[in-house]
XYZ file of C-alpha atoms in Angstrom:
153
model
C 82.303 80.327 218.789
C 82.388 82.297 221.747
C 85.111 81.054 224.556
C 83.004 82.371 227.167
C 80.295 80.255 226.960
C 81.978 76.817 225.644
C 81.892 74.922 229.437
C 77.923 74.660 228.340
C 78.526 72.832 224.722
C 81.588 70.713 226.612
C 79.504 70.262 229.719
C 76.170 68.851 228.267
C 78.615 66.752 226.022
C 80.370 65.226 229.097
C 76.782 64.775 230.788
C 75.392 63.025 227.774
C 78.528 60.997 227.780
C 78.313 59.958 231.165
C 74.691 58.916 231.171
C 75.162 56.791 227.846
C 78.241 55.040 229.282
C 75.716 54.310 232.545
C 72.439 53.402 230.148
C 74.848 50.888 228.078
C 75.640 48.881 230.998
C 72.317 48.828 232.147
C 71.567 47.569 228.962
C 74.006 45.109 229.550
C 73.024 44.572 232.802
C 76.534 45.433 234.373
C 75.308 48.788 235.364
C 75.761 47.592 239.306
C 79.353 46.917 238.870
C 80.675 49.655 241.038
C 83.993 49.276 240.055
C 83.103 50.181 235.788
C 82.477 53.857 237.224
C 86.196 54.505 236.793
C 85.313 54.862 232.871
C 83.359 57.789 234.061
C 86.715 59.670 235.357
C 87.997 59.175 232.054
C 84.956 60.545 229.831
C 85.277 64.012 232.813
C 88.849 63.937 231.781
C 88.940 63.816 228.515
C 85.796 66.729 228.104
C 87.777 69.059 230.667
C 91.186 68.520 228.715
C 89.042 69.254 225.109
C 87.465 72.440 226.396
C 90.414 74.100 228.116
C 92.317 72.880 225.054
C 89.934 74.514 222.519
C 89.991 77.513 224.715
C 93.466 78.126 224.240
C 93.243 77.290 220.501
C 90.570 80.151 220.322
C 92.235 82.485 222.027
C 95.581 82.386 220.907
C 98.069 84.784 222.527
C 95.086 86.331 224.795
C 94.541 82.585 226.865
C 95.164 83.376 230.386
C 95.850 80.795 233.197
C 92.408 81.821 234.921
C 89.972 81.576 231.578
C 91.322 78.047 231.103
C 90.830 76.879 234.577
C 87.539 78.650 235.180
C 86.160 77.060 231.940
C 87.086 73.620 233.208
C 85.686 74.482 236.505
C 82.604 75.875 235.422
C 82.635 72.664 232.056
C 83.120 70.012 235.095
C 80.451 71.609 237.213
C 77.876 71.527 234.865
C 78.482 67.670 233.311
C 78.021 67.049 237.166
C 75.225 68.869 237.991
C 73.248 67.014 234.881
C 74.841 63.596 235.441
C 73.712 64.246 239.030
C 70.068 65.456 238.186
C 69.802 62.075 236.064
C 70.883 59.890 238.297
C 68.469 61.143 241.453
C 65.875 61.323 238.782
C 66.971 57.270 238.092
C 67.132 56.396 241.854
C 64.173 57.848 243.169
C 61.569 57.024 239.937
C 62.944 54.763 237.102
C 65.000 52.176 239.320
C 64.673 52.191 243.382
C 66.155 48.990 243.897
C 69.126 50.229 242.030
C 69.673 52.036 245.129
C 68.989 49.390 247.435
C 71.789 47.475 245.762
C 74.235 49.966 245.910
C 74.011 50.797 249.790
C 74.031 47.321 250.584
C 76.802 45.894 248.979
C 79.298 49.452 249.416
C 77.650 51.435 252.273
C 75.379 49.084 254.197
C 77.329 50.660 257.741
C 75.201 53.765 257.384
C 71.383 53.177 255.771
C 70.800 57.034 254.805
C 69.103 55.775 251.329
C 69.865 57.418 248.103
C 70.204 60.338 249.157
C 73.978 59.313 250.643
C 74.440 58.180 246.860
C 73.505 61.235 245.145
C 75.823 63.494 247.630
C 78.362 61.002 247.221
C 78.235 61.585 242.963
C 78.088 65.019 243.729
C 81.640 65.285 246.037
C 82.876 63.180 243.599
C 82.220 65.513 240.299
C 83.302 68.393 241.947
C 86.680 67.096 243.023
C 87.238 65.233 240.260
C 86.718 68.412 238.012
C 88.795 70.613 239.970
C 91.701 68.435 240.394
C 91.966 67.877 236.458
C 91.978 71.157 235.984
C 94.628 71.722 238.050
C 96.152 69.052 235.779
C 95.749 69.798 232.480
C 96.018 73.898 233.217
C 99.646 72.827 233.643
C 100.333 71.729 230.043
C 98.656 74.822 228.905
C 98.960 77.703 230.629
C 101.252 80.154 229.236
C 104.992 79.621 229.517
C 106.889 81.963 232.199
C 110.138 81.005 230.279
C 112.054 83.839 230.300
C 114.490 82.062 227.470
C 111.439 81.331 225.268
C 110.260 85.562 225.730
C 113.386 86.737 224.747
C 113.552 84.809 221.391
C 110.471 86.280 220.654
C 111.133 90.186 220.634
């Protein structure tokens, strides 16, 4: 497995994650429930800490602070991209008064259509991805502890 290229396997997981989480409660019908997104934070989080984590595992003594967090970057970036992709594709030909609902009970101040919806996902993946990296590149980067490199030579 090559660590280069993992954010793709990790990001089209996330992605497919994220849009069976959102097909389930439409099956369910709960799928305009604004508030059930937050379960989507936790399916980014969870894909960005597994990638970074098997990127470390993989690379052993070579995993650098920069690999890691430009793998969950690049992993977060991607899942958003596709979650993004299906979700305009959703709005705009599967579902347009899914929309409709959305802007008028959250956003009804500022009637720019979906559009506003599909930036708004988009802000939202990016941020999301780069502040959990920032997060969980903190429990593995590589230790600075100048006790811990002198017990090793």
């Amino acid at each position: 497995m090559n660590p280069e290229r993992l954010y793709i396997r990790y990001g089209l997981f996330i992605a497919i994650a994220l849009i069976a989480y959102f097909l389930i409660l439409k099956l369910v019908g709960l799928h305009e429930v604004i508030w059930l997104r937050l379960f989507n934070g936790v399916i980014v989080a969870y894909g960005i800490y597994a990638v970074i984590r098997m990127r470390r595992i993989l690379e052993k003594d070579n995993f650098h602070y920069h690999n890691g967090f430009k793998t969950g970057v690049m992993t977060g970036f991607l899942a958003t991209i596709a979650f993004v992709l299906f979700m305009a594709t959703y709005m705009y030909h599967l579902d347009t008064h899914f929309a409709e609902t959305i802007i008028n009970t959250w956003i009804r101040d500022y009637n720019q259509g979906p559009g506003v919806l599909v930036f708004i996902l988009l802000i939202e993946g990016f941020a999301s991805t780069v502040v959990l990296t920032l997060a969980f590149m903190q429990k593995f980067k590589p230790s600075w502890n100048l006790k811990k490199t002198f017990q090793k030579a």
